[in-house]
Amino acid sequence: MTSLSVVVCTHNRPAELSACLAALADEDAGAQVIVVDSASPVPCEALVESYRDRLPELVYRYVAEPGLSLARNAGLAASDGDIVAFIDDDAAPLAGWGTALLAAFAEDPEIGCVGGACLARFAGARPRWLSDRLLQFASITRWGEEAREPRSSAEWPFGANMVFRRAALDEVGPFALELGRNGARSLLSGEDSDMVARVLAAGWRVWLEPRARVLHTVHAERLTAGFYWRRFWWAGVGRAQVATWRTTLRLLAAAPVRLVMWLLTRDRVYMYRLAETAGYVASLASGAPAERS
């Protein structure tokens, strides 16, 4: 059987990390688990070591400089598997997760990336305005129960549950350091979709596997309006790092359409996406990558 390595990047969330490791310990895929501690003020090595009897192939790495892409690259470098999975520290795999992933890769050697389903686990009461469309931007999937290729980039795998064939990663290079969150100082993202885009551009296929499920916590912060304003602003900043004239025209043309859609539907996802355009334009106007603070 093709070997599976699971990279869990964590920053100062010991309770969530413990739940993630407990779920991985119950998996039957026999995976190597690499925990990358991304500059936590109190390193979590002791917590990780407490799972060694349940996770024999357990690796701990501490990275002193914060940054999600940096941590993911460190985890990739420490991994041995032909298949490398990345999940968030606040995601808990459900039964059969690893087996479903390996089966998808075994089915087609041209598959370079598989995205699993991310199911919401709410840390508080879900506001009425928090639509399923908006929840996608809290890394919750909504592409159904059919295993298939994504229909658009909106369905590309999320970093909370995305898996790559090592050969694809070796071909397209590491995660982009100019993208990805940097500790708690910003919501700059896009490193996951950037990697998926590069895998596709190299000729690999991307596959969605709904049986590979994780419970992904929607924290109290993500139940507030302010989070989504900031989340979309930083999404725009991230897109500006790899700006093209097509992206610029598309975002500018979409702005009035989104305003009309919000007025018609009152789904806040359209209103918040105006913040994405604003962040994109502001970042381009600055002439340099925005400060992550």
CSV table of C-alpha atoms in Angstrom, one decimal:
chain,number,residue,atom,x,y,z
A,1,MET,CA,0.0,0.0,0.0
A,2,THR,CA,1.2,3.5,-0.8
A,3,SER,CA,2.4,5.2,2.3
A,4,LEU,CA,0.6,8.2,3.8
A,5,SER,CA,2.2,11.1,5.7
A,6,VAL,CA,0.0,13.6,7.5
A,7,VAL,CA,1.4,17.1,8.2
A,8,VAL,CA,-0.4,19.0,11.0
A,9,CYS,CA,0.7,22.6,11.3
A,10,THR,CA,-0.2,24.2,14.6
A,11,HIS,CA,0.2,27.5,16.4
A,12,ASN,CA,-0.7,27.9,20.1
A,13,ARG,CA,-3.9,25.7,20.0
A,14,PRO,CA,-3.0,22.7,22.3
A,15,ALA,CA,-6.6,21.6,22.9
A,16,GLU,CA,-7.5,21.5,19.2
A,17,LEU,CA,-4.2,19.8,18.4
A,18,SER,CA,-4.9,17.1,21.0
A,19,ALA,CA,-8.3,16.4,19.5
A,20,CYS,CA,-6.7,16.2,16.0
A,21,LEU,CA,-4.0,13.7,17.1
A,22,ALA,CA,-6.6,11.6,19.0
A,23,ALA,CA,-8.6,11.3,15.8
A,24,LEU,CA,-5.5,10.5,13.7
A,25,ALA,CA,-4.6,7.8,16.3
A,26,ASP,CA,-8.0,6.1,15.6
A,27,GLU,CA,-7.3,6.0,11.9
A,28,ASP,CA,-6.6,2.6,10.3
A,29,ALA,CA,-4.3,3.9,7.4
A,30,GLY,CA,-1.1,3.6,9.5
A,31,ALA,CA,0.0,7.1,8.6
A,32,GLN,CA,3.2,8.9,9.5
A,33,VAL,CA,2.2,12.0,11.4
A,34,ILE,CA,4.3,15.1,11.4
A,35,VAL,CA,3.4,18.0,13.8
A,36,VAL,CA,5.0,21.3,12.8
A,37,ASP,CA,4.9,23.7,15.7
A,38,SER,CA,4.8,27.2,14.1
A,39,ALA,CA,6.4,29.5,16.6
A,40,SER,CA,4.0,28.7,19.5
A,41,PRO,CA,5.0,30.8,22.6
A,42,VAL,CA,4.8,27.6,24.6
A,43,PRO,CA,6.1,24.7,22.4
A,44,CYS,CA,3.7,21.7,22.3
A,45,GLU,CA,6.4,19.0,22.1
A,46,ALA,CA,5.3,17.4,25.4
A,47,LEU,CA,1.7,17.2,24.2
A,48,VAL,CA,2.8,15.6,20.9
A,49,GLU,CA,5.1,13.1,22.7
A,50,SER,CA,2.1,12.0,24.8
A,51,TYR,CA,0.6,10.4,21.7
A,52,ARG,CA,3.7,8.5,20.7
A,53,ASP,CA,2.4,5.2,21.9
A,54,ARG,CA,-0.7,5.6,19.7
A,55,LEU,CA,1.1,7.1,16.8
A,56,PRO,CA,4.4,5.2,16.4
A,57,GLU,CA,5.5,7.1,13.3
A,58,LEU,CA,5.3,10.5,15.0
A,59,VAL,CA,7.6,13.4,14.1
A,60,TYR,CA,7.8,16.8,15.9
A,61,ARG,CA,9.4,19.9,14.4
A,62,TYR,CA,9.5,23.4,15.9
A,63,VAL,CA,9.9,26.3,13.5
A,64,ALA,CA,10.9,29.5,15.3
A,65,GLU,CA,9.7,31.9,12.5
A,66,PRO,CA,5.9,32.1,12.1
A,67,GLY,CA,4.3,31.4,8.8
A,68,LEU,CA,1.9,28.8,7.5
A,69,SER,CA,3.7,28.2,4.2
A,70,LEU,CA,7.0,27.9,6.0
A,71,ALA,CA,5.5,25.4,8.4
A,72,ARG,CA,4.0,23.3,5.6
A,73,ASN,CA,7.3,23.2,3.7
A,74,ALA,CA,9.0,22.1,6.9
A,75,GLY,CA,6.4,19.3,7.3
A,76,LEU,CA,6.8,18.3,3.7
A,77,ALA,CA,10.6,18.1,4.1
A,78,ALA,CA,10.2,15.8,7.2
A,79,SER,CA,7.7,13.5,5.6
A,80,ASP,CA,8.4,10.1,4.0
A,81,GLY,CA,5.1,9.1,2.3
A,82,ASP,CA,4.3,8.9,-1.4
A,83,ILE,CA,1.1,10.7,-0.4
A,84,VAL,CA,1.3,13.8,1.8
A,85,ALA,CA,-1.8,15.1,3.5
A,86,PHE,CA,-2.1,18.5,5.1
A,87,ILE,CA,-4.8,19.1,7.7
A,88,ASP,CA,-5.4,22.0,10.2
A,89,ASP,CA,-4.8,21.5,13.9
A,90,ASP,CA,-8.5,22.2,14.5
A,91,ALA,CA,-9.6,19.5,12.1
A,92,ALA,CA,-10.4,16.0,13.3
A,93,PRO,CA,-10.5,13.2,10.6
A,94,LEU,CA,-13.5,10.9,10.7
A,95,ALA,CA,-13.4,7.1,10.3
A,96,GLY,CA,-12.1,5.9,6.9
A,97,TRP,CA,-10.5,9.3,6.1
A,98,GLY,CA,-7.0,7.9,5.2
A,99,THR,CA,-8.4,4.8,3.5
A,100,ALA,CA,-10.6,6.9,1.2
A,101,LEU,CA,-7.7,9.2,0.3
A,102,LEU,CA,-5.3,6.4,-0.6
A,103,ALA,CA,-8.0,4.7,-2.7
A,104,ALA,CA,-8.5,7.8,-4.7
A,105,PHE,CA,-4.8,8.1,-5.6
A,106,ALA,CA,-4.6,4.4,-6.3
A,107,GLU,CA,-7.5,4.7,-8.8
A,108,ASP,CA,-5.8,7.0,-11.1
A,109,PRO,CA,-2.0,7.7,-11.4
A,110,GLU,CA,-2.7,11.1,-13.0
A,111,ILE,CA,-4.3,12.5,-9.8
A,112,GLY,CA,-1.9,14.9,-8.2
A,113,CYS,CA,-4.2,16.3,-5.5
A,114,VAL,CA,-7.2,15.1,-3.6
A,115,GLY,CA,-9.5,17.3,-1.5
A,116,GLY,CA,-11.5,15.9,1.3
A,117,ALA,CA,-14.8,17.2,2.8
A,118,CYS,CA,-14.7,19.7,5.6
A,119,LEU,CA,-17.8,19.5,7.8
A,120,ALA,CA,-18.6,22.3,10.2
A,121,ARG,CA,-18.2,21.9,14.0
A,122,PHE,CA,-19.5,25.1,15.5
A,123,ALA,CA,-17.9,26.5,18.6
A,124,GLY,CA,-21.0,28.6,19.3
A,125,ALA,CA,-24.5,29.4,18.0
A,126,ARG,CA,-24.5,29.8,14.2
A,127,PRO,CA,-25.8,33.3,13.2
A,128,ARG,CA,-28.8,33.3,10.8
A,129,TRP,CA,-26.8,35.4,8.3
A,130,LEU,CA,-24.0,32.9,8.1
A,131,SER,CA,-25.0,31.2,4.8
A,132,ASP,CA,-23.5,28.0,3.4
A,133,ARG,CA,-21.9,30.1,0.7
A,134,LEU,CA,-20.2,32.2,3.3
A,135,LEU,CA,-19.1,29.2,5.3
A,136,GLN,CA,-16.9,28.2,2.4
A,137,PHE,CA,-14.6,31.1,3.5
A,138,ALA,CA,-14.3,29.4,6.9
A,139,SER,CA,-13.0,26.4,5.0
A,140,ILE,CA,-16.2,24.4,5.0
A,141,THR,CA,-16.9,22.5,1.8
A,142,ARG,CA,-20.3,22.4,0.0
A,143,TRP,CA,-19.7,20.3,-3.1
A,144,GLY,CA,-22.0,17.3,-2.3
A,145,GLU,CA,-21.5,13.6,-2.0
A,146,GLU,CA,-20.2,12.7,-5.5
A,147,ALA,CA,-16.5,12.0,-6.0
A,148,ARG,CA,-15.5,14.1,-9.0
A,149,GLU,CA,-13.2,16.8,-10.4
A,150,PRO,CA,-13.8,20.4,-9.3
A,151,ARG,CA,-16.2,22.3,-11.5
A,152,SER,CA,-14.4,25.6,-10.8
A,153,SER,CA,-11.7,27.1,-8.6
A,154,ALA,CA,-14.3,27.7,-6.0
A,155,GLU,CA,-14.3,24.0,-5.4
A,156,TRP,CA,-10.6,23.5,-5.1
A,157,PRO,CA,-9.4,21.7,-1.9
A,158,PHE,CA,-9.0,23.7,1.3
A,159,GLY,CA,-5.8,23.6,3.3
A,160,ALA,CA,-7.8,22.1,6.2
A,161,ASN,CA,-8.0,18.8,4.2
A,162,MET,CA,-5.9,18.7,1.1
A,163,VAL,CA,-3.6,15.8,0.0
A,164,PHE,CA,-0.9,15.6,-2.7
A,165,ARG,CA,1.0,13.0,-4.5
A,166,ARG,CA,4.6,13.6,-3.6
A,167,ALA,CA,5.7,13.4,-7.3
A,168,ALA,CA,3.4,16.3,-8.0
A,169,LEU,CA,4.8,18.4,-5.1
A,170,ASP,CA,8.4,17.6,-6.2
A,171,GLU,CA,7.5,18.8,-9.7
A,172,VAL,CA,5.9,22.1,-8.8
A,173,GLY,CA,7.9,23.2,-5.8
A,174,PRO,CA,7.2,24.2,-2.2
A,175,PHE,CA,4.4,26.4,-0.9
A,176,ALA,CA,4.8,30.1,-1.7
A,177,LEU,CA,6.3,31.9,1.3
A,178,GLU,CA,4.7,35.2,0.2
A,179,LEU,CA,1.3,33.7,0.8
A,180,GLY,CA,-0.2,32.0,3.8
A,181,ARG,CA,-1.0,33.2,7.3
A,182,ASN,CA,1.7,34.5,9.5
A,183,GLY,CA,0.9,33.6,13.1
A,184,ALA,CA,-2.1,35.6,14.4
A,185,ARG,CA,-1.0,38.8,12.7
A,186,SER,CA,-3.0,38.6,9.5
A,187,LEU,CA,-5.6,36.6,7.5
A,188,LEU,CA,-3.4,36.5,4.4
A,189,SER,CA,-4.1,33.2,2.6
A,190,GLY,CA,-4.1,31.7,-0.8
A,191,GLU,CA,-1.1,29.4,-0.5
A,192,ASP,CA,-3.3,26.3,-0.8
A,193,SER,CA,-5.1,27.4,-4.0
A,194,ASP,CA,-1.8,28.6,-5.4
A,195,MET,CA,-0.4,25.1,-5.0
A,196,VAL,CA,-3.5,23.5,-6.5
A,197,ALA,CA,-3.2,25.8,-9.5
A,198,ARG,CA,0.4,24.8,-10.0
A,199,VAL,CA,-0.4,21.1,-9.8
A,200,LEU,CA,-3.1,21.6,-12.4
A,201,ALA,CA,-0.8,23.7,-14.7
A,202,ALA,CA,1.7,20.8,-14.5
A,203,GLY,CA,-0.8,18.5,-16.0
A,204,TRP,CA,-2.0,16.6,-12.9
A,205,ARG,CA,-5.7,16.0,-12.1
A,206,VAL,CA,-7.4,17.3,-9.0
A,207,TRP,CA,-10.1,15.1,-7.4
A,208,LEU,CA,-12.8,15.7,-4.7
A,209,GLU,CA,-13.4,12.7,-2.4
A,210,PRO,CA,-16.4,13.3,-0.1
A,211,ARG,CA,-15.7,10.1,1.9
A,212,ALA,CA,-12.4,11.6,3.2
A,213,ARG,CA,-14.1,13.7,5.9
A,214,VAL,CA,-12.8,15.9,8.7
A,215,LEU,CA,-14.7,17.9,11.3
A,216,HIS,CA,-13.4,21.4,11.1
A,217,THR,CA,-14.0,23.8,13.9
A,218,VAL,CA,-15.7,27.1,13.1
A,219,HIS,CA,-14.4,29.1,16.0
A,220,ALA,CA,-16.3,31.9,17.8
A,221,GLU,CA,-14.3,34.5,15.9
A,222,ARG,CA,-15.6,33.0,12.6
A,223,LEU,CA,-19.2,33.5,13.8
A,224,THR,CA,-18.7,37.3,13.7
A,225,ALA,CA,-19.2,39.8,10.9
A,226,GLY,CA,-15.7,41.3,11.5
A,227,PHE,CA,-14.0,38.1,10.7
A,228,TYR,CA,-15.4,38.0,7.2
A,229,TRP,CA,-14.6,41.6,6.4
A,230,ARG,CA,-11.0,40.9,7.3
A,231,ARG,CA,-11.0,37.4,5.7
A,232,PHE,CA,-12.1,38.8,2.3
A,233,TRP,CA,-9.8,41.9,2.6
A,234,TRP,CA,-6.8,39.6,3.1
A,235,ALA,CA,-8.0,37.3,0.3
A,236,GLY,CA,-7.8,40.3,-2.0
A,237,VAL,CA,-4.3,41.1,-0.7
A,238,GLY,CA,-3.3,37.5,-1.4
A,239,ARG,CA,-4.6,37.6,-4.9
A,240,ALA,CA,-2.7,40.9,-5.5
A,241,GLN,CA,0.6,39.0,-4.8
A,242,VAL,CA,0.0,37.0,-8.1
A,243,ALA,CA,-2.0,39.7,-9.9
A,244,THR,CA,-2.7,39.5,-13.6
A,245,TRP,CA,-4.6,42.0,-15.8
A,246,ARG,CA,-7.3,39.3,-16.2
A,247,THR,CA,-7.8,39.1,-12.4
A,248,THR,CA,-7.9,42.8,-12.1
A,249,LEU,CA,-10.6,43.2,-14.8
A,250,ARG,CA,-12.6,40.3,-13.4
A,251,LEU,CA,-12.6,41.7,-9.8
A,252,LEU,CA,-13.5,45.2,-11.0
A,253,ALA,CA,-16.3,44.0,-13.2
A,254,ALA,CA,-17.7,41.7,-10.5
A,255,ALA,CA,-17.9,44.4,-7.9
A,256,PRO,CA,-21.2,46.0,-9.1
A,257,VAL,CA,-22.7,42.6,-9.8
A,258,ARG,CA,-22.0,41.5,-6.3
A,259,LEU,CA,-23.6,44.6,-4.9
A,260,VAL,CA,-26.7,43.9,-6.9
A,261,MET,CA,-26.7,40.3,-5.8
A,262,TRP,CA,-26.5,41.3,-2.2
A,263,LEU,CA,-29.4,43.7,-2.6
A,264,LEU,CA,-31.5,40.9,-4.2
A,265,THR,CA,-30.6,38.0,-2.0
A,266,ARG,CA,-29.3,39.6,1.2
A,267,ASP,CA,-26.7,36.8,1.3
A,268,ARG,CA,-23.8,38.6,2.9
A,269,VAL,CA,-21.2,36.6,0.9
A,270,TYR,CA,-21.8,39.1,-1.9
A,271,MET,CA,-21.3,42.1,0.3
A,272,TYR,CA,-18.2,40.8,2.0
A,273,ARG,CA,-16.6,40.0,-1.4
A,274,LEU,CA,-16.6,43.7,-2.1
A,275,ALA,CA,-13.9,43.8,0.7
A,276,GLU,CA,-11.9,41.3,-1.4
A,277,THR,CA,-11.9,43.8,-4.3
A,278,ALA,CA,-10.9,46.6,-1.9
A,279,GLY,CA,-8.0,44.7,-0.5
A,280,TYR,CA,-6.8,43.7,-4.0
A,281,VAL,CA,-6.9,47.3,-5.3
A,282,ALA,CA,-5.3,48.7,-2.1
A,283,SER,CA,-2.5,46.2,-2.3
A,284,LEU,CA,-1.8,47.0,-6.0
A,285,ALA,CA,-1.9,50.7,-5.3
A,286,SER,CA,0.7,50.3,-2.6
A,287,GLY,CA,3.1,49.0,-5.1
A,288,ALA,CA,4.4,46.4,-2.7
A,289,PRO,CA,3.1,43.4,-0.7
A,290,ALA,CA,1.0,44.6,2.2
A,291,GLU,CA,2.4,44.5,5.8
A,292,ARG,CA,1.2,41.4,7.7
A,293,SER,CA,0.1,43.2,10.8
